[in-house]
Amino acid sequence: MNMTVLVLFGSFALLMFLGVPIAFAIGVAATLTFLLFMTTEQSLSIVAQQMASGLDSFTLLAIPFFILAGNIMNRGGIALRLIDLAKVLAGRLPGSLAHVNIISNMLFGALSGSAVASAAAVGGVMSPIQKRDGYDPAFSTAVNVTSCPTGLLIPPSTTLIVYSLISGGTSIAALFLAGYLPGILIGLSLMVVAGIIAKRKGYPVAEKSSFKDVRAAVGRAILPLGLIFIVIGGIISGVFTATEASAIAVAYSLLLALVWYREIGIKDLPRIFVDSAVTTSIVLFLIGCSIAMSRAMAFGDVPSTISSFMIGLSENPVIILLSITAVLLLIGTFMDMTPALLIFTPIFMPVMQGLGIDPVHFGIIMTINLCVGICTPPVGSALFVGCSISGVSIGQVMKPILPFYFVLIACVLLVTFIPQISLFLPQLILGY
């Protein structure tokens, strides 16, 4: 057991330190672990078999379709229409443009399913406007970076689809419903902090919207928002599966961007398809390697041993949950969300089962913890994208982003220790 852990995680850490791409580091670490128990030919064969069989999943087809739908919406002018709606919703709150940024990220992130795409699309529009109105660019960047991960919780979310696969088939419909309240909780909490800071610094308040402006903004955004009702409504009602919903999302977003809004043309589609295919290949190769690594961990009895060790440290579930939260927050600072989810879900799942934690609740715990990681250095993808969009250095944004970090961690603790925040909607709507 000790040798298995040493080879698996030691080789993985070494390869990461040497700058090897994370998917290859995972695959090599899994292969080296199997070499402890079998020949080279058998090790290579079982890794290849695990990668192939792990990707042979109807559920996983949802990932390329949702990625494609997100790319179409990102280039199809959807973000601008959602920002107009957010301006109406933010009203005359202190620092209204900061609230517009947060609400826009919640809306666009939910539609695109990508925090990075949301940070780029919304931040690209809002940063110049906020700078023109006298907002500190570092503050604006902090707001954009910390609010963009809400789309990973508010469905449809490819992150929750990946968790469903790796956790053994947890209900996607239940996971999607479970993500709403935590995602909204984060958004509202960030708005409170942004409002307090904005009022203290005297940032301007937007002019009152007329009824005509409200009607126009709602009219412009109602079709994009219709996608959420079609996808989530269809999944919950059982009309179609999450995979079928993802294909419908592509058709719907194409109809909007290509035919209705005409923001993209036929000539733009090949580039959108190629970009989506590249992103999909990276994600699926990463999933395949992670499944092989999970098999290697199971072969060496790593998850159950770690579970026994953690439960043996304390009989207090609160201490164990705090320990897992601390580990996940630390992991998120140096590992991207998808590989962290794929590697550590099988490790912590037995611990959660021993504590009687519902798998849907655990999926939200994993996701919300790792959402914080994409906003933090040194690997935070949302942080790097947000800073590059606004032209602010990471050093400049660290001070204004600290209050938002504290709010994110407070939300993590609330969601972790109050299961009903996650489980209320699945129980109410699905009778979960």
Short mmCIF file of C-alpha atoms in Angstrom, two decimals:
data_model
loop_
_atom_site.label_atom_id
_atom_site.label_comp_id
_atom_site.label_asym_id
_atom_site.label_seq_id
_atom_site.Cartn_x
_atom_site.Cartn_y
_atom_site.Cartn_z
CA MET A 1 0.00 0.00 0.00
CA ASN A 2 2.72 2.50 0.94
CA MET A 3 4.64 1.67 -2.25
CA THR A 4 1.46 2.07 -4.33
CA VAL A 5 0.80 5.53 -2.90
CA LEU A 6 4.45 6.51 -3.29
CA VAL A 7 4.65 5.44 -6.94
CA LEU A 8 1.21 6.78 -7.93
CA PHE A 9 1.31 10.21 -6.31
CA GLY A 10 5.09 10.58 -6.24
CA SER A 11 5.48 10.05 -9.99
CA PHE A 12 2.45 12.26 -10.67
CA ALA A 13 3.87 15.11 -8.54
CA LEU A 14 7.31 14.76 -10.13
CA LEU A 15 5.91 14.87 -13.67
CA MET A 16 3.80 17.91 -12.82
CA PHE A 17 6.86 19.63 -11.35
CA LEU A 18 8.76 18.92 -14.58
CA GLY A 19 6.02 20.61 -16.59
CA VAL A 20 4.54 17.51 -18.21
CA PRO A 21 0.92 18.15 -19.35
CA ILE A 22 -1.43 16.96 -16.64
CA ALA A 23 -3.22 14.33 -18.76
CA PHE A 24 0.09 12.65 -19.67
CA ALA A 25 1.26 12.88 -16.05
CA ILE A 26 -1.89 11.08 -14.92
CA GLY A 27 -1.55 8.37 -17.58
CA VAL A 28 2.13 7.72 -16.88
CA ALA A 29 1.54 7.61 -13.11
CA ALA A 30 -1.24 5.05 -13.60
CA THR A 31 0.99 2.92 -15.87
CA LEU A 32 3.89 2.96 -13.39
CA THR A 33 1.52 1.91 -10.61
CA PHE A 34 0.27 -1.09 -12.58
CA LEU A 35 3.91 -2.09 -13.16
CA LEU A 36 4.09 -2.90 -9.43
CA PHE A 37 1.63 -5.74 -9.97
CA MET A 38 2.08 -6.95 -13.57
CA THR A 39 4.32 -6.97 -16.64
CA THR A 40 4.90 -4.02 -18.96
CA GLU A 41 2.66 -5.48 -21.68
CA GLN A 42 -0.15 -6.10 -19.20
CA SER A 43 0.19 -2.62 -17.69
CA LEU A 44 0.00 -0.85 -21.04
CA SER A 45 -2.87 -3.07 -22.11
CA ILE A 46 -4.98 -2.43 -19.00
CA VAL A 47 -4.39 1.35 -19.14
CA ALA A 48 -5.50 1.41 -22.79
CA GLN A 49 -8.53 -0.77 -21.99
CA GLN A 50 -9.55 1.44 -19.08
CA MET A 51 -9.25 4.60 -21.17
CA ALA A 52 -11.32 3.10 -24.00
CA SER A 53 -14.00 1.54 -21.80
CA GLY A 54 -14.21 4.63 -19.59
CA LEU A 55 -14.94 6.86 -22.57
CA ASP A 56 -17.49 4.40 -23.98
CA SER A 57 -20.35 6.22 -22.26
CA PHE A 58 -23.55 7.70 -23.65
CA THR A 59 -23.52 10.28 -20.84
CA LEU A 60 -20.14 11.64 -21.96
CA LEU A 61 -21.61 12.62 -25.33
CA ALA A 62 -23.18 15.57 -23.51
CA ILE A 63 -19.74 17.15 -23.00
CA PRO A 64 -18.83 17.89 -26.66
CA PHE A 65 -22.35 19.12 -27.39
CA PHE A 66 -22.44 21.50 -24.40
CA ILE A 67 -18.94 22.74 -25.29
CA LEU A 68 -20.10 23.41 -28.87
CA ALA A 69 -23.27 25.15 -27.66
CA GLY A 70 -21.18 27.33 -25.34
CA ASN A 71 -18.81 28.34 -28.15
CA ILE A 72 -21.72 29.22 -30.44
CA MET A 73 -23.32 31.39 -27.75
CA ASN A 74 -20.00 32.98 -26.89
CA ARG A 75 -19.59 34.20 -30.48
CA GLY A 76 -23.27 34.71 -31.23
CA GLY A 77 -23.87 37.92 -29.29
CA ILE A 78 -25.69 36.21 -26.43
CA ALA A 79 -23.49 37.85 -23.76
CA LEU A 80 -24.47 41.38 -24.83
CA ARG A 81 -28.17 40.59 -24.51
CA LEU A 82 -27.71 39.07 -21.06
CA ILE A 83 -25.67 42.09 -19.93
CA ASP A 84 -28.56 44.37 -20.99
CA LEU A 85 -30.90 42.26 -18.86
CA ALA A 86 -28.48 42.36 -15.94
CA LYS A 87 -28.41 46.17 -16.10
CA VAL A 88 -32.16 46.19 -15.57
CA LEU A 89 -32.00 43.65 -12.74
CA ALA A 90 -29.19 45.51 -10.94
CA GLY A 91 -31.33 48.65 -10.81
CA ARG A 92 -29.93 51.48 -8.71
CA LEU A 93 -27.79 49.39 -6.36
CA PRO A 94 -24.49 50.93 -5.18
CA GLY A 95 -21.80 50.08 -7.70
CA SER A 96 -24.45 48.95 -10.15
CA LEU A 97 -21.97 47.97 -12.87
CA ALA A 98 -20.29 45.51 -10.48
CA HIS A 99 -23.69 43.90 -9.89
CA VAL A 100 -24.29 43.81 -13.64
CA ASN A 101 -21.00 41.92 -14.01
CA ILE A 102 -21.99 39.35 -11.35
CA ILE A 103 -25.51 38.80 -12.69
CA SER A 104 -24.22 38.54 -16.26
CA ASN A 105 -21.71 35.90 -15.22
CA MET A 106 -24.45 33.94 -13.47
CA LEU A 107 -26.64 34.04 -16.57
CA PHE A 108 -24.00 33.55 -19.26
CA GLY A 109 -22.03 31.01 -17.22
CA ALA A 110 -25.18 28.94 -16.81
CA LEU A 111 -25.79 29.01 -20.57
CA SER A 112 -22.20 28.36 -21.67
CA GLY A 113 -21.22 26.02 -18.81
CA SER A 114 -17.73 27.52 -18.78
CA ALA A 115 -16.27 29.88 -16.18
CA VAL A 116 -13.40 30.87 -18.48
CA ALA A 117 -15.73 31.65 -21.41
CA SER A 118 -17.92 33.69 -19.07
CA ALA A 119 -14.94 35.63 -17.66
CA ALA A 120 -13.76 36.42 -21.19
CA ALA A 121 -17.13 37.30 -22.74
CA VAL A 122 -18.61 39.30 -19.86
CA GLY A 123 -15.29 40.78 -18.73
CA GLY A 124 -14.46 41.86 -22.27
CA VAL A 125 -17.66 43.91 -22.43
CA MET A 126 -17.82 45.18 -18.84
CA SER A 127 -14.16 46.12 -18.18
CA PRO A 128 -14.04 49.13 -20.55
CA ILE A 129 -17.46 50.36 -19.36
CA GLN A 130 -16.49 50.15 -15.69
CA LYS A 131 -13.16 51.85 -16.34
CA ARG A 132 -14.91 54.68 -18.19
CA ASP A 133 -17.26 55.20 -15.22
CA GLY A 134 -14.41 55.49 -12.73
CA TYR A 135 -14.27 51.95 -11.31
CA ASP A 136 -10.87 50.72 -10.17
CA PRO A 137 -9.84 48.13 -12.84
CA ALA A 138 -8.43 45.83 -10.13
CA PHE A 139 -11.78 45.87 -8.29
CA SER A 140 -13.68 45.21 -11.52
CA THR A 141 -11.35 42.30 -12.32
CA ALA A 142 -11.82 40.84 -8.82
CA VAL A 143 -15.60 40.95 -9.26
CA ASN A 144 -15.43 39.32 -12.69
CA VAL A 145 -13.01 36.58 -11.65
CA THR A 146 -14.85 35.50 -8.49
CA SER A 147 -18.33 35.55 -10.04
CA CYS A 148 -17.61 33.64 -13.27
CA PRO A 149 -17.47 30.17 -11.55
CA THR A 150 -21.17 30.42 -10.63
CA GLY A 151 -21.91 28.98 -14.07
CA LEU A 152 -20.19 25.74 -13.05
CA LEU A 153 -22.86 25.25 -10.37
CA ILE A 154 -25.90 26.70 -12.13
CA PRO A 155 -26.87 24.13 -14.79
CA PRO A 156 -26.36 22.93 -17.41
CA SER A 157 -22.86 22.14 -16.16
CA THR A 158 -20.36 19.78 -17.79
CA THR A 159 -18.53 19.62 -14.44
CA LEU A 160 -21.55 17.99 -12.80
CA ILE A 161 -21.86 15.59 -15.75
CA VAL A 162 -18.24 14.50 -15.21
CA TYR A 163 -18.92 14.01 -11.49
CA SER A 164 -22.00 11.91 -12.31
CA LEU A 165 -19.83 9.59 -14.41
CA ILE A 166 -16.94 9.25 -11.97
CA SER A 167 -19.20 8.81 -8.92
CA GLY A 168 -20.94 5.78 -10.35
CA GLY A 169 -23.99 7.28 -12.03
CA THR A 170 -25.35 9.89 -9.61
CA SER A 171 -28.55 11.38 -11.07
CA ILE A 172 -27.69 14.25 -13.42
CA ALA A 173 -31.16 15.76 -12.99
CA ALA A 174 -30.69 15.80 -9.21
CA LEU A 175 -27.20 17.28 -9.53
CA PHE A 176 -28.45 20.00 -11.88
CA LEU A 177 -31.22 20.99 -9.47
CA ALA A 178 -28.81 20.83 -6.53
CA GLY A 179 -26.53 23.39 -8.16
CA TYR A 180 -29.06 26.21 -8.35
CA LEU A 181 -29.21 27.40 -4.75
CA PRO A 182 -25.42 27.19 -4.09
CA GLY A 183 -24.75 29.09 -7.34
CA ILE A 184 -27.31 31.77 -6.48
CA LEU A 185 -25.96 31.93 -2.91
CA ILE A 186 -22.46 32.69 -4.20
CA GLY A 187 -23.77 35.33 -6.63
CA LEU A 188 -25.87 37.14 -4.00
CA SER A 189 -23.05 37.00 -1.43
CA LEU A 190 -20.61 38.54 -3.91
CA MET A 191 -23.16 41.24 -4.69
CA VAL A 192 -23.40 42.16 -0.99
CA VAL A 193 -19.62 42.54 -0.70
CA ALA A 194 -19.36 44.41 -4.02
CA GLY A 195 -22.13 46.78 -2.91
CA ILE A 196 -20.45 47.54 0.43
CA ILE A 197 -17.09 48.23 -1.24
CA ALA A 198 -18.71 50.29 -4.01
CA LYS A 199 -20.63 52.45 -1.53
CA ARG A 200 -17.49 53.00 0.56
CA LYS A 201 -15.51 54.07 -2.52
CA GLY A 202 -18.32 56.17 -3.98
CA TYR A 203 -18.71 54.34 -7.27
CA PRO A 204 -21.58 55.69 -9.40
CA VAL A 205 -25.13 54.38 -9.39
CA ALA A 206 -26.86 53.70 -12.70
CA GLU A 207 -29.75 55.79 -13.90
CA LYS A 208 -33.21 54.44 -13.25
CA SER A 209 -34.44 52.23 -16.08
CA SER A 210 -37.70 53.17 -17.74
CA PHE A 211 -40.44 50.63 -18.34
CA LYS A 212 -39.57 50.76 -22.03
CA ASP A 213 -35.92 49.89 -21.26
CA VAL A 214 -36.99 47.01 -19.01
CA ARG A 215 -39.33 45.60 -21.62
CA ALA A 216 -36.67 45.89 -24.34
CA ALA A 217 -33.98 44.17 -22.20
CA VAL A 218 -36.28 41.32 -21.23
CA GLY A 219 -37.37 40.91 -24.84
CA ARG A 220 -33.76 40.73 -26.05
CA ALA A 221 -32.77 38.15 -23.43
CA ILE A 222 -35.85 35.95 -23.29
CA LEU A 223 -34.83 33.71 -26.19
CA PRO A 224 -31.33 32.94 -24.82
CA LEU A 225 -32.80 32.27 -21.37
CA GLY A 226 -35.33 29.96 -22.99
CA LEU A 227 -32.49 27.49 -23.48
CA ILE A 228 -32.28 26.96 -19.71
CA PHE A 229 -35.98 26.18 -19.44
CA ILE A 230 -35.89 23.82 -22.43
CA VAL A 231 -32.79 21.89 -21.28
CA ILE A 232 -33.50 21.70 -17.57
CA GLY A 233 -37.25 21.32 -17.99
CA GLY A 234 -36.79 18.48 -20.45
CA ILE A 235 -34.33 16.63 -18.23
CA ILE A 236 -36.40 17.00 -15.05
CA SER A 237 -39.66 16.01 -16.76
CA GLY A 238 -38.00 12.98 -18.34
CA VAL A 239 -38.71 14.11 -21.91
CA PHE A 240 -35.04 13.64 -22.81
CA THR A 241 -31.73 12.72 -21.20
CA ALA A 242 -28.87 15.12 -20.45
CA THR A 243 -27.10 13.93 -23.60
CA GLU A 244 -30.14 14.53 -25.78
CA ALA A 245 -30.57 17.91 -24.06
CA SER A 246 -27.02 18.88 -25.03
CA ALA A 247 -27.77 18.19 -28.71
CA ILE A 248 -30.94 20.28 -28.43
CA ALA A 249 -28.83 23.07 -26.87
CA VAL A 250 -26.57 23.06 -29.95
CA ALA A 251 -29.53 23.23 -32.34
CA TYR A 252 -31.19 26.00 -30.31
CA SER A 253 -28.04 28.13 -30.03
CA LEU A 254 -27.34 27.68 -33.76
CA LEU A 255 -30.87 28.80 -34.54
CA LEU A 256 -30.46 31.92 -32.40
CA ALA A 257 -26.93 32.94 -33.47
CA LEU A 258 -27.12 31.94 -37.14
CA VAL A 259 -30.74 32.55 -38.14
CA TRP A 260 -32.41 34.83 -35.60
CA TYR A 261 -29.64 37.24 -34.47
CA ARG A 262 -27.34 36.64 -37.47
CA GLU A 263 -24.27 37.41 -35.34
CA ILE A 264 -22.35 34.58 -37.03
CA GLY A 265 -22.41 33.25 -40.58
CA ILE A 266 -21.89 29.90 -42.25
CA LYS A 267 -18.23 30.84 -42.82
CA ASP A 268 -17.71 31.11 -39.03
CA LEU A 269 -18.95 27.59 -38.28
CA PRO A 270 -15.81 25.62 -39.31
CA ARG A 271 -13.66 27.59 -36.84
CA ILE A 272 -16.26 27.14 -34.08
CA PHE A 273 -16.44 23.39 -34.76
CA VAL A 274 -12.65 23.02 -34.81
CA ASP A 275 -12.21 24.96 -31.55
CA SER A 276 -14.93 22.87 -29.92
CA ALA A 277 -13.34 19.65 -31.16
CA VAL A 278 -9.94 20.66 -29.77
CA THR A 279 -11.43 21.51 -26.37
CA THR A 280 -13.44 18.28 -26.35
CA SER A 281 -10.41 16.14 -27.23
CA ILE A 282 -8.42 17.66 -24.36
CA VAL A 283 -11.24 17.08 -21.87
CA LEU A 284 -11.99 13.52 -23.00
CA PHE A 285 -8.31 12.49 -23.10
CA LEU A 286 -8.00 13.85 -19.58
CA ILE A 287 -11.07 11.88 -18.49
CA GLY A 288 -9.73 8.69 -20.06
CA CYS A 289 -6.36 9.00 -18.30
CA SER A 290 -8.07 9.83 -15.01
CA ILE A 291 -10.27 6.76 -15.28
CA ALA A 292 -7.11 4.65 -15.72
CA MET A 293 -5.64 6.34 -12.65
CA SER A 294 -8.82 5.64 -10.67
CA ARG A 295 -8.52 1.99 -11.66
CA ALA A 296 -4.90 1.96 -10.50
CA MET A 297 -5.95 3.45 -7.15
CA ALA A 298 -8.69 0.84 -6.77
CA PHE A 299 -6.22 -1.93 -7.72
CA GLY A 300 -3.92 -0.78 -4.92
CA ASP A 301 -6.85 -0.31 -2.48
CA VAL A 302 -5.89 3.36 -2.07
CA PRO A 303 -9.39 4.91 -1.62
CA SER A 304 -10.54 2.56 1.13
CA THR A 305 -7.21 2.85 2.95
CA ILE A 306 -7.32 6.66 2.83
CA SER A 307 -10.96 6.50 3.96
CA SER A 308 -10.07 4.32 6.95
CA PHE A 309 -7.15 6.62 7.79
CA MET A 310 -9.26 9.79 7.72
CA ILE A 311 -12.13 8.29 9.68
CA GLY A 312 -9.58 6.95 12.18
CA LEU A 313 -8.19 10.46 12.72
CA SER A 314 -11.40 11.60 14.37
CA GLU A 315 -14.89 10.34 15.06
CA ASN A 316 -16.25 13.87 14.65
CA PRO A 317 -17.82 14.30 11.17
CA VAL A 318 -17.28 18.08 11.39
CA ILE A 319 -13.50 17.63 11.75
CA ILE A 320 -13.41 15.20 8.82
CA LEU A 321 -15.48 17.50 6.59
CA LEU A 322 -13.27 20.47 7.50
CA SER A 323 -10.18 18.40 6.67
CA ILE A 324 -11.58 17.39 3.28
CA THR A 325 -12.59 21.00 2.57
CA ALA A 326 -9.09 22.23 3.41
CA VAL A 327 -7.53 19.58 1.15
CA LEU A 328 -9.86 20.43 -1.76
CA LEU A 329 -9.22 24.16 -1.40
CA LEU A 330 -5.47 23.48 -1.41
CA ILE A 331 -5.72 21.14 -4.41
CA GLY A 332 -7.69 23.75 -6.33
CA THR A 333 -4.86 26.26 -6.06
CA PHE A 334 -2.48 24.16 -8.19
CA MET A 335 -4.69 21.75 -10.17
CA ASP A 336 -7.38 22.57 -12.70
CA MET A 337 -10.97 21.65 -11.91
CA THR A 338 -11.62 18.66 -14.16
CA PRO A 339 -8.52 16.59 -13.26
CA ALA A 340 -8.97 17.40 -9.57
CA LEU A 341 -12.56 16.21 -9.75
CA LEU A 342 -11.60 13.05 -11.61
CA ILE A 343 -8.73 12.14 -9.29
CA PHE A 344 -10.10 13.00 -5.87
CA THR A 345 -13.77 12.00 -6.21
CA PRO A 346 -12.92 8.26 -5.99
CA ILE A 347 -10.57 8.97 -3.06
CA PHE A 348 -13.04 10.93 -0.94
CA MET A 349 -16.22 9.10 -1.98
CA PRO A 350 -15.69 6.21 0.50
CA VAL A 351 -15.06 8.75 3.27
CA MET A 352 -18.32 10.54 2.48
CA GLN A 353 -20.20 7.25 2.30
CA GLY A 354 -18.81 6.37 5.73
CA LEU A 355 -20.15 9.68 7.06
CA GLY A 356 -23.53 9.15 5.42
CA ILE A 357 -23.14 12.14 3.06
CA ASP A 358 -25.54 12.04 0.11
CA PRO A 359 -23.68 11.64 -3.24
CA VAL A 360 -25.58 14.61 -4.75
CA HIS A 361 -24.55 16.79 -1.81
CA PHE A 362 -20.97 15.52 -2.13
CA GLY A 363 -20.95 16.45 -5.84
CA ILE A 364 -21.85 20.03 -4.96
CA ILE A 365 -19.24 20.06 -2.15
CA MET A 366 -16.54 18.94 -4.61
CA THR A 367 -17.62 21.44 -7.26
CA ILE A 368 -17.96 24.49 -5.03
CA ASN A 369 -14.59 23.83 -3.36
CA LEU A 370 -12.82 23.50 -6.69
CA CYS A 371 -14.63 26.60 -8.02
CA VAL A 372 -12.61 28.63 -5.52
CA GLY A 373 -9.41 27.13 -6.94
CA ILE A 374 -9.92 28.48 -10.46
CA CYS A 375 -9.96 32.00 -8.98
CA THR A 376 -6.68 31.61 -7.08
CA PRO A 377 -3.01 31.55 -8.09
CA PRO A 378 -0.85 29.84 -9.19
CA VAL A 379 -3.01 27.83 -11.62
CA GLY A 380 -6.37 29.63 -11.50
CA SER A 381 -7.56 29.71 -15.12
CA ALA A 382 -10.34 32.23 -14.45
CA LEU A 383 -7.88 34.52 -12.65
CA PHE A 384 -5.45 34.52 -15.58
CA VAL A 385 -8.19 35.07 -18.18
CA GLY A 386 -9.86 37.83 -16.14
CA CYS A 387 -6.56 39.66 -15.67
CA SER A 388 -5.59 39.34 -19.33
CA ILE A 389 -8.98 40.68 -20.44
CA SER A 390 -8.80 43.74 -18.16
CA GLY A 391 -5.06 44.34 -18.53
CA VAL A 392 -4.52 44.19 -14.76
CA SER A 393 -1.64 42.18 -13.30
CA ILE A 394 -2.28 39.38 -10.81
CA GLY A 395 -0.30 41.31 -8.19
CA GLN A 396 -2.58 44.33 -8.57
CA VAL A 397 -5.77 42.31 -8.20
CA MET A 398 -4.75 40.29 -5.11
CA LYS A 399 -5.62 42.97 -2.53
CA PRO A 400 -9.12 43.85 -3.82
CA ILE A 401 -9.95 40.18 -4.40
CA LEU A 402 -9.33 39.12 -0.77
CA PRO A 403 -12.80 40.10 0.57
CA PHE A 404 -14.36 38.07 -2.23
CA TYR A 405 -12.20 35.06 -1.33
CA PHE A 406 -13.50 35.22 2.24
CA VAL A 407 -17.08 35.26 0.93
CA LEU A 408 -16.42 32.28 -1.35
CA ILE A 409 -14.97 30.26 1.54
CA ALA A 410 -17.94 31.21 3.75
CA CYS A 411 -20.29 29.93 1.00
CA VAL A 412 -18.26 26.70 0.78
CA LEU A 413 -18.69 26.12 4.51
CA LEU A 414 -22.42 26.89 4.41
CA VAL A 415 -23.02 24.49 1.52
CA THR A 416 -20.86 21.80 3.17
CA PHE A 417 -22.53 21.89 6.57
CA ILE A 418 -26.12 22.70 5.53
CA PRO A 419 -27.06 19.87 3.13
CA GLN A 420 -30.52 21.31 2.45
CA ILE A 421 -28.98 24.15 0.44
CA SER A 422 -28.06 21.49 -2.12
CA LEU A 423 -30.81 18.95 -1.55
CA PHE A 424 -33.89 21.15 -1.14
CA LEU A 425 -34.74 21.45 -4.85
CA PRO A 426 -34.02 17.79 -5.77
CA GLN A 427 -36.24 16.68 -2.88
CA LEU A 428 -38.98 19.21 -3.71
CA ILE A 429 -39.15 18.64 -7.47
CA LEU A 430 -37.89 15.06 -7.94
CA GLY A 431 -38.78 13.61 -4.54
CA TYR A 432 -35.09 12.67 -4.31
#
